[in-house]
Short mmCIF file of N, CA and C and ligand atoms in Angstrom, two decimals:
data_model
loop_
_atom_site.label_atom_id
_atom_site.label_comp_id
_atom_site.label_asym_id
_atom_site.label_seq_id
_atom_site.Cartn_x
_atom_site.Cartn_y
_atom_site.Cartn_z
N MET A 1 91.34 86.03 101.85
CA MET A 1 92.64 86.68 101.83
C MET A 1 93.72 85.66 101.48
N ILE A 2 94.60 86.04 100.61
CA ILE A 2 95.66 85.11 100.20
C ILE A 2 97.00 85.84 100.21
N TYR A 3 98.05 85.07 100.41
CA TYR A 3 99.39 85.65 100.61
C TYR A 3 100.30 85.21 99.47
N VAL A 4 100.95 86.16 98.82
CA VAL A 4 101.89 85.81 97.75
C VAL A 4 103.29 86.28 98.15
N THR A 5 104.28 85.50 97.78
CA THR A 5 105.66 85.78 98.19
C THR A 5 106.58 85.86 96.99
N ARG A 6 107.43 86.85 96.99
CA ARG A 6 108.52 86.93 96.02
C ARG A 6 109.84 86.85 96.79
N ARG A 7 110.73 85.98 96.32
CA ARG A 7 112.03 85.82 96.95
C ARG A 7 113.09 86.44 96.05
N GLU A 8 114.00 87.19 96.64
CA GLU A 8 115.15 87.72 95.91
C GLU A 8 116.38 87.48 96.78
N VAL A 9 117.53 87.45 96.16
CA VAL A 9 118.78 87.29 96.92
C VAL A 9 119.69 88.47 96.64
N PHE A 10 120.52 88.78 97.61
CA PHE A 10 121.54 89.81 97.39
C PHE A 10 122.74 89.51 98.29
N SER A 11 123.89 90.04 97.88
CA SER A 11 125.12 89.84 98.63
C SER A 11 125.65 91.20 99.05
N SER A 12 125.96 91.31 100.33
CA SER A 12 126.41 92.61 100.86
C SER A 12 127.43 92.38 101.95
N SER A 13 128.17 93.45 102.23
CA SER A 13 129.06 93.40 103.39
C SER A 13 128.53 94.35 104.46
N HIS A 14 128.94 94.09 105.69
CA HIS A 14 128.61 95.02 106.77
C HIS A 14 129.58 94.82 107.93
N ARG A 15 129.53 95.77 108.83
CA ARG A 15 130.24 95.64 110.09
C ARG A 15 129.27 96.08 111.18
N LEU A 16 129.13 95.26 112.22
CA LEU A 16 128.24 95.63 113.32
C LEU A 16 129.06 96.30 114.42
N PHE A 17 128.77 97.56 114.66
CA PHE A 17 129.38 98.28 115.78
C PHE A 17 128.54 99.50 116.08
N ASN A 18 128.68 99.96 117.31
CA ASN A 18 127.97 101.17 117.72
C ASN A 18 129.03 102.20 118.11
N PRO A 19 129.07 103.33 117.40
CA PRO A 19 130.10 104.33 117.69
C PRO A 19 130.03 104.88 119.11
N LYS A 20 128.90 104.66 119.79
CA LYS A 20 128.78 105.09 121.19
C LYS A 20 129.63 104.23 122.13
N PHE A 21 129.91 102.99 121.71
CA PHE A 21 130.65 102.06 122.55
C PHE A 21 132.14 102.13 122.23
N ASN A 22 132.98 101.81 123.23
CA ASN A 22 134.41 101.72 122.93
C ASN A 22 134.71 100.36 122.27
N GLU A 23 135.98 100.23 121.88
CA GLU A 23 136.38 99.04 121.11
C GLU A 23 136.08 97.74 121.85
N GLU A 24 136.36 97.78 123.16
CA GLU A 24 136.18 96.57 123.98
C GLU A 24 134.69 96.19 124.07
N GLU A 25 133.85 97.20 124.26
CA GLU A 25 132.40 96.94 124.34
C GLU A 25 131.85 96.43 123.01
N ASN A 26 132.29 97.07 121.92
CA ASN A 26 131.85 96.61 120.59
C ASN A 26 132.26 95.17 120.36
N ASP A 27 133.47 94.83 120.80
CA ASP A 27 133.96 93.48 120.63
C ASP A 27 133.13 92.49 121.45
N ARG A 28 132.80 92.89 122.67
CA ARG A 28 132.02 92.01 123.55
C ARG A 28 130.60 91.81 123.00
N ILE A 29 129.99 92.89 122.51
CA ILE A 29 128.59 92.81 122.08
C ILE A 29 128.46 92.17 120.70
N PHE A 30 129.34 92.54 119.79
CA PHE A 30 129.16 92.12 118.39
C PHE A 30 130.13 91.03 117.95
N GLY A 31 131.17 90.76 118.76
CA GLY A 31 132.08 89.65 118.46
C GLY A 31 132.67 89.74 117.06
N LYS A 32 132.64 88.61 116.34
CA LYS A 32 133.23 88.55 115.00
C LYS A 32 132.58 89.53 114.03
N CYS A 33 131.32 89.86 114.28
CA CYS A 33 130.60 90.77 113.37
C CYS A 33 131.12 92.20 113.47
N ASN A 34 131.98 92.45 114.47
CA ASN A 34 132.60 93.76 114.63
C ASN A 34 133.93 93.85 113.89
N ASN A 35 134.28 92.86 113.13
CA ASN A 35 135.55 92.88 112.36
C ASN A 35 135.72 94.22 111.64
N LEU A 36 136.87 94.85 111.89
CA LEU A 36 137.10 96.22 111.42
C LEU A 36 136.79 96.42 109.94
N ASN A 37 137.20 95.48 109.11
CA ASN A 37 137.00 95.66 107.67
C ASN A 37 135.77 94.94 107.13
N GLY A 38 134.88 94.57 108.03
CA GLY A 38 133.60 94.01 107.61
C GLY A 38 133.67 92.53 107.25
N HIS A 39 132.53 92.02 106.82
CA HIS A 39 132.39 90.64 106.37
C HIS A 39 131.11 90.59 105.54
N GLY A 40 130.91 89.48 104.83
CA GLY A 40 129.79 89.45 103.90
C GLY A 40 128.75 88.40 104.21
N HIS A 41 127.57 88.59 103.63
CA HIS A 41 126.48 87.60 103.71
C HIS A 41 125.81 87.49 102.36
N ASN A 42 125.29 86.30 102.08
CA ASN A 42 124.36 86.12 100.97
C ASN A 42 122.97 86.12 101.57
N TYR A 43 122.30 87.23 101.45
CA TYR A 43 120.99 87.40 102.08
C TYR A 43 119.89 86.83 101.18
N ILE A 44 118.88 86.29 101.81
CA ILE A 44 117.66 85.91 101.10
C ILE A 44 116.53 86.78 101.65
N LEU A 45 115.86 87.46 100.75
CA LEU A 45 114.76 88.35 101.13
C LEU A 45 113.46 87.77 100.62
N GLU A 46 112.46 87.68 101.50
CA GLU A 46 111.13 87.26 101.07
C GLU A 46 110.14 88.36 101.40
N VAL A 47 109.46 88.82 100.39
CA VAL A 47 108.46 89.88 100.54
C VAL A 47 107.09 89.24 100.35
N VAL A 48 106.24 89.37 101.37
CA VAL A 48 104.90 88.76 101.31
C VAL A 48 103.85 89.86 101.19
N VAL A 49 102.99 89.73 100.19
CA VAL A 49 101.88 90.66 99.98
C VAL A 49 100.58 89.91 100.20
N LYS A 50 99.67 90.51 100.96
CA LYS A 50 98.38 89.85 101.16
C LYS A 50 97.27 90.65 100.49
N GLY A 51 96.24 89.96 100.06
CA GLY A 51 95.12 90.66 99.44
C GLY A 51 94.09 89.69 98.93
N GLU A 52 93.07 90.27 98.32
CA GLU A 52 92.03 89.47 97.67
C GLU A 52 92.49 89.18 96.24
N ILE A 53 92.00 88.10 95.71
CA ILE A 53 92.30 87.77 94.32
C ILE A 53 91.45 88.65 93.41
N ASN A 54 92.12 89.35 92.50
CA ASN A 54 91.40 90.14 91.51
C ASN A 54 90.72 89.16 90.53
N PRO A 55 89.38 89.19 90.44
CA PRO A 55 88.71 88.19 89.60
C PRO A 55 89.05 88.31 88.12
N ASP A 56 89.47 89.49 87.70
CA ASP A 56 89.78 89.68 86.27
C ASP A 56 91.14 89.11 85.89
N THR A 57 92.08 89.07 86.86
CA THR A 57 93.43 88.60 86.54
C THR A 57 93.77 87.29 87.24
N GLY A 58 93.09 87.01 88.34
CA GLY A 58 93.46 85.85 89.16
C GLY A 58 94.64 86.13 90.07
N TYR A 59 95.13 87.37 90.05
CA TYR A 59 96.29 87.75 90.85
C TYR A 59 95.88 88.57 92.08
N VAL A 60 96.72 88.50 93.14
CA VAL A 60 96.69 89.52 94.20
C VAL A 60 97.53 90.71 93.70
N ILE A 61 98.76 90.37 93.32
CA ILE A 61 99.63 91.32 92.63
C ILE A 61 100.41 90.50 91.61
N ASP A 62 100.60 91.04 90.45
CA ASP A 62 101.39 90.37 89.42
C ASP A 62 102.81 90.19 89.95
N LEU A 63 103.27 88.95 90.06
CA LEU A 63 104.59 88.71 90.66
C LEU A 63 105.73 89.30 89.82
N LYS A 64 105.51 89.47 88.53
CA LYS A 64 106.52 90.15 87.71
C LYS A 64 106.67 91.60 88.16
N LEU A 65 105.53 92.21 88.48
CA LEU A 65 105.55 93.59 88.97
C LEU A 65 106.17 93.66 90.36
N LEU A 66 105.81 92.72 91.25
CA LEU A 66 106.39 92.70 92.59
C LEU A 66 107.91 92.55 92.51
N LYS A 67 108.36 91.68 91.61
CA LYS A 67 109.80 91.51 91.39
C LYS A 67 110.44 92.84 91.01
N THR A 68 109.85 93.54 90.06
CA THR A 68 110.40 94.82 89.61
C THR A 68 110.45 95.84 90.76
N ILE A 69 109.41 95.89 91.56
CA ILE A 69 109.37 96.82 92.69
C ILE A 69 110.51 96.52 93.67
N ILE A 70 110.74 95.24 93.93
CA ILE A 70 111.81 94.86 94.88
C ILE A 70 113.19 95.16 94.28
N ILE A 71 113.36 94.83 93.01
CA ILE A 71 114.67 95.07 92.37
C ILE A 71 114.98 96.57 92.38
N GLU A 72 114.02 97.37 91.94
CA GLU A 72 114.27 98.81 91.79
C GLU A 72 114.50 99.51 93.13
N ASN A 73 113.73 99.12 94.15
CA ASN A 73 113.76 99.85 95.41
C ASN A 73 114.71 99.28 96.45
N ILE A 74 115.06 98.00 96.31
CA ILE A 74 115.91 97.35 97.32
C ILE A 74 117.18 96.77 96.69
N ILE A 75 117.03 95.83 95.80
CA ILE A 75 118.18 95.05 95.35
C ILE A 75 119.25 95.93 94.71
N LYS A 76 118.83 96.86 93.86
CA LYS A 76 119.82 97.74 93.23
C LYS A 76 120.57 98.58 94.25
N LYS A 77 119.95 98.83 95.40
CA LYS A 77 120.61 99.65 96.42
C LYS A 77 121.53 98.86 97.34
N VAL A 78 121.26 97.55 97.51
CA VAL A 78 122.01 96.80 98.52
C VAL A 78 122.95 95.74 97.95
N ASP A 79 122.69 95.27 96.73
CA ASP A 79 123.49 94.14 96.21
C ASP A 79 124.91 94.60 95.88
N HIS A 80 125.88 93.84 96.38
CA HIS A 80 127.30 94.17 96.21
C HIS A 80 127.64 95.54 96.77
N LYS A 81 127.02 95.87 97.89
CA LYS A 81 127.28 97.15 98.54
C LYS A 81 127.70 96.91 99.99
N ASN A 82 128.26 97.96 100.56
CA ASN A 82 128.58 97.97 101.99
C ASN A 82 127.38 98.60 102.71
N LEU A 83 126.72 97.82 103.54
CA LEU A 83 125.47 98.29 104.15
C LEU A 83 125.68 99.41 105.17
N ASN A 84 126.90 99.57 105.67
CA ASN A 84 127.18 100.67 106.59
C ASN A 84 127.31 102.00 105.87
N LEU A 85 127.77 101.95 104.61
CA LEU A 85 128.19 103.19 103.95
C LEU A 85 127.43 103.53 102.67
N ASP A 86 126.95 102.53 101.96
CA ASP A 86 126.48 102.75 100.59
C ASP A 86 124.97 102.92 100.42
N VAL A 87 124.21 102.63 101.46
CA VAL A 87 122.75 102.47 101.27
C VAL A 87 122.01 103.61 101.96
N ASP A 88 121.34 104.45 101.17
CA ASP A 88 120.70 105.64 101.75
C ASP A 88 119.75 105.29 102.89
N PHE A 89 118.93 104.24 102.71
CA PHE A 89 117.91 103.99 103.73
C PHE A 89 118.44 103.25 104.96
N LEU A 90 119.74 102.93 104.97
CA LEU A 90 120.33 102.30 106.16
C LEU A 90 121.39 103.19 106.81
N TYR A 91 121.61 104.34 106.25
CA TYR A 91 122.71 105.18 106.73
C TYR A 91 122.50 105.58 108.19
N GLY A 92 123.55 105.38 109.00
CA GLY A 92 123.47 105.74 110.42
C GLY A 92 122.78 104.70 111.28
N ILE A 93 122.44 103.57 110.69
CA ILE A 93 121.74 102.50 111.41
C ILE A 93 122.70 101.30 111.51
N ILE A 94 122.72 100.61 112.65
CA ILE A 94 123.55 99.39 112.77
C ILE A 94 122.90 98.32 111.87
N PRO A 95 123.60 97.86 110.84
CA PRO A 95 122.94 97.00 109.84
C PRO A 95 122.80 95.54 110.25
N THR A 96 122.10 95.32 111.36
CA THR A 96 121.70 93.96 111.75
C THR A 96 120.59 93.51 110.82
N ALA A 97 120.32 92.21 110.81
CA ALA A 97 119.20 91.70 110.01
C ALA A 97 117.90 92.38 110.43
N GLU A 98 117.74 92.62 111.73
CA GLU A 98 116.53 93.28 112.23
C GLU A 98 116.36 94.66 111.59
N ASN A 99 117.43 95.46 111.67
CA ASN A 99 117.33 96.83 111.15
C ASN A 99 117.22 96.86 109.63
N ILE A 100 117.85 95.92 108.96
CA ILE A 100 117.73 95.87 107.50
C ILE A 100 116.29 95.54 107.11
N ALA A 101 115.69 94.59 107.81
CA ALA A 101 114.30 94.20 107.50
C ALA A 101 113.34 95.37 107.70
N VAL A 102 113.52 96.12 108.79
CA VAL A 102 112.65 97.28 109.05
C VAL A 102 112.88 98.34 107.96
N GLY A 103 114.14 98.53 107.58
CA GLY A 103 114.45 99.49 106.52
C GLY A 103 113.80 99.10 105.20
N ILE A 104 113.84 97.83 104.88
CA ILE A 104 113.23 97.34 103.64
C ILE A 104 111.72 97.54 103.70
N TRP A 105 111.13 97.23 104.83
CA TRP A 105 109.68 97.45 105.00
C TRP A 105 109.32 98.92 104.70
N LYS A 106 110.08 99.84 105.29
CA LYS A 106 109.78 101.26 105.10
C LYS A 106 109.95 101.68 103.65
N GLN A 107 110.90 101.05 102.96
CA GLN A 107 111.11 101.37 101.55
C GLN A 107 109.94 100.88 100.69
N LEU A 108 109.37 99.74 101.06
CA LEU A 108 108.38 99.09 100.18
C LEU A 108 106.94 99.43 100.51
N ILE A 109 106.67 99.88 101.74
CA ILE A 109 105.29 99.99 102.20
C ILE A 109 104.40 100.82 101.26
N ASP A 110 104.95 101.88 100.69
CA ASP A 110 104.16 102.74 99.80
C ASP A 110 104.25 102.34 98.33
N LYS A 111 105.03 101.32 98.04
CA LYS A 111 105.30 100.99 96.63
C LYS A 111 104.46 99.83 96.11
N ILE A 112 103.80 99.11 97.03
CA ILE A 112 103.04 97.93 96.62
C ILE A 112 101.72 98.40 96.01
N SER A 113 101.57 98.15 94.71
CA SER A 113 100.48 98.79 93.97
C SER A 113 99.14 98.06 94.09
N SER A 114 99.15 96.77 94.42
CA SER A 114 97.88 96.12 94.76
C SER A 114 98.14 95.09 95.83
N GLY A 115 97.10 94.82 96.63
CA GLY A 115 97.32 94.06 97.85
C GLY A 115 98.02 94.95 98.86
N LYS A 116 98.49 94.34 99.95
CA LYS A 116 99.06 95.11 101.05
C LYS A 116 100.32 94.38 101.53
N LEU A 117 101.38 95.13 101.80
CA LEU A 117 102.60 94.50 102.32
C LEU A 117 102.27 93.80 103.64
N TYR A 118 102.60 92.52 103.74
CA TYR A 118 102.28 91.75 104.94
C TYR A 118 103.50 91.46 105.79
N SER A 119 104.61 91.02 105.15
CA SER A 119 105.81 90.79 105.94
C SER A 119 107.07 90.84 105.09
N ILE A 120 108.15 91.13 105.79
CA ILE A 120 109.49 91.08 105.23
C ILE A 120 110.24 90.02 106.01
N LYS A 121 110.72 89.01 105.31
CA LYS A 121 111.53 87.98 105.96
C LYS A 121 112.93 88.08 105.36
N LEU A 122 113.93 88.14 106.24
CA LEU A 122 115.30 88.30 105.77
C LEU A 122 116.18 87.24 106.42
N TYR A 123 116.73 86.36 105.56
CA TYR A 123 117.66 85.33 106.02
C TYR A 123 119.06 85.87 105.88
N GLU A 124 119.80 85.88 107.00
CA GLU A 124 121.19 86.34 106.94
C GLU A 124 122.13 85.16 106.80
N THR A 125 121.77 84.05 107.39
CA THR A 125 122.50 82.79 107.23
C THR A 125 121.46 81.69 107.03
N GLU A 126 121.93 80.48 106.82
CA GLU A 126 121.01 79.36 106.68
C GLU A 126 120.12 79.21 107.90
N ASN A 127 120.67 79.53 109.06
CA ASN A 127 119.95 79.26 110.31
C ASN A 127 119.34 80.48 110.97
N ASN A 128 119.71 81.67 110.52
CA ASN A 128 119.22 82.89 111.18
C ASN A 128 118.39 83.72 110.22
N TYR A 129 117.16 84.02 110.65
CA TYR A 129 116.37 84.96 109.87
C TYR A 129 115.49 85.78 110.80
N VAL A 130 115.06 86.93 110.29
CA VAL A 130 114.13 87.78 111.04
C VAL A 130 112.91 88.01 110.16
N GLU A 131 111.81 88.34 110.82
CA GLU A 131 110.58 88.65 110.08
C GLU A 131 109.97 89.90 110.69
N TYR A 132 109.57 90.83 109.84
CA TYR A 132 108.95 92.08 110.30
C TYR A 132 107.61 92.25 109.63
N LYS A 133 106.61 92.61 110.45
CA LYS A 133 105.25 92.78 109.91
C LYS A 133 104.73 94.19 110.17
N GLY A 134 105.65 95.10 110.39
CA GLY A 134 105.25 96.51 110.50
C GLY A 134 104.84 96.95 111.89
N GLU A 135 104.94 96.07 112.87
CA GLU A 135 104.64 96.47 114.25
C GLU A 135 105.40 95.58 115.22
NI1 LIG B 1 127.18 89.77 109.68
#
């Protein structure tokens, strides 16, 4: 079994808040990330596919194809967008790195044409990232 990774980047804005909480609670829980008019991140997304090497091609999945799958299903939907308002698969969800990673997983799980989706790693800052493996 071997693991192949495609990295893509995107820039988005978001605001972290829960409409169930009042202003004071949102401020306490989310701090600066609760800024009323949002703020932005340059996200780094890593999609890892695992599988056997196809002896005819030497590939698990053609990385050009994996790139296209990620661009079409994720990047076009999130890049230069407001993650609270513009993205169908995140609508109604607090757009933390955790929730974005799970949303991306759900978008991609059926789209990987060879090999199997293994993990979604999402860097929100240089020092903060989350990883989701479907469970
Ligand atoms: Ni943020």
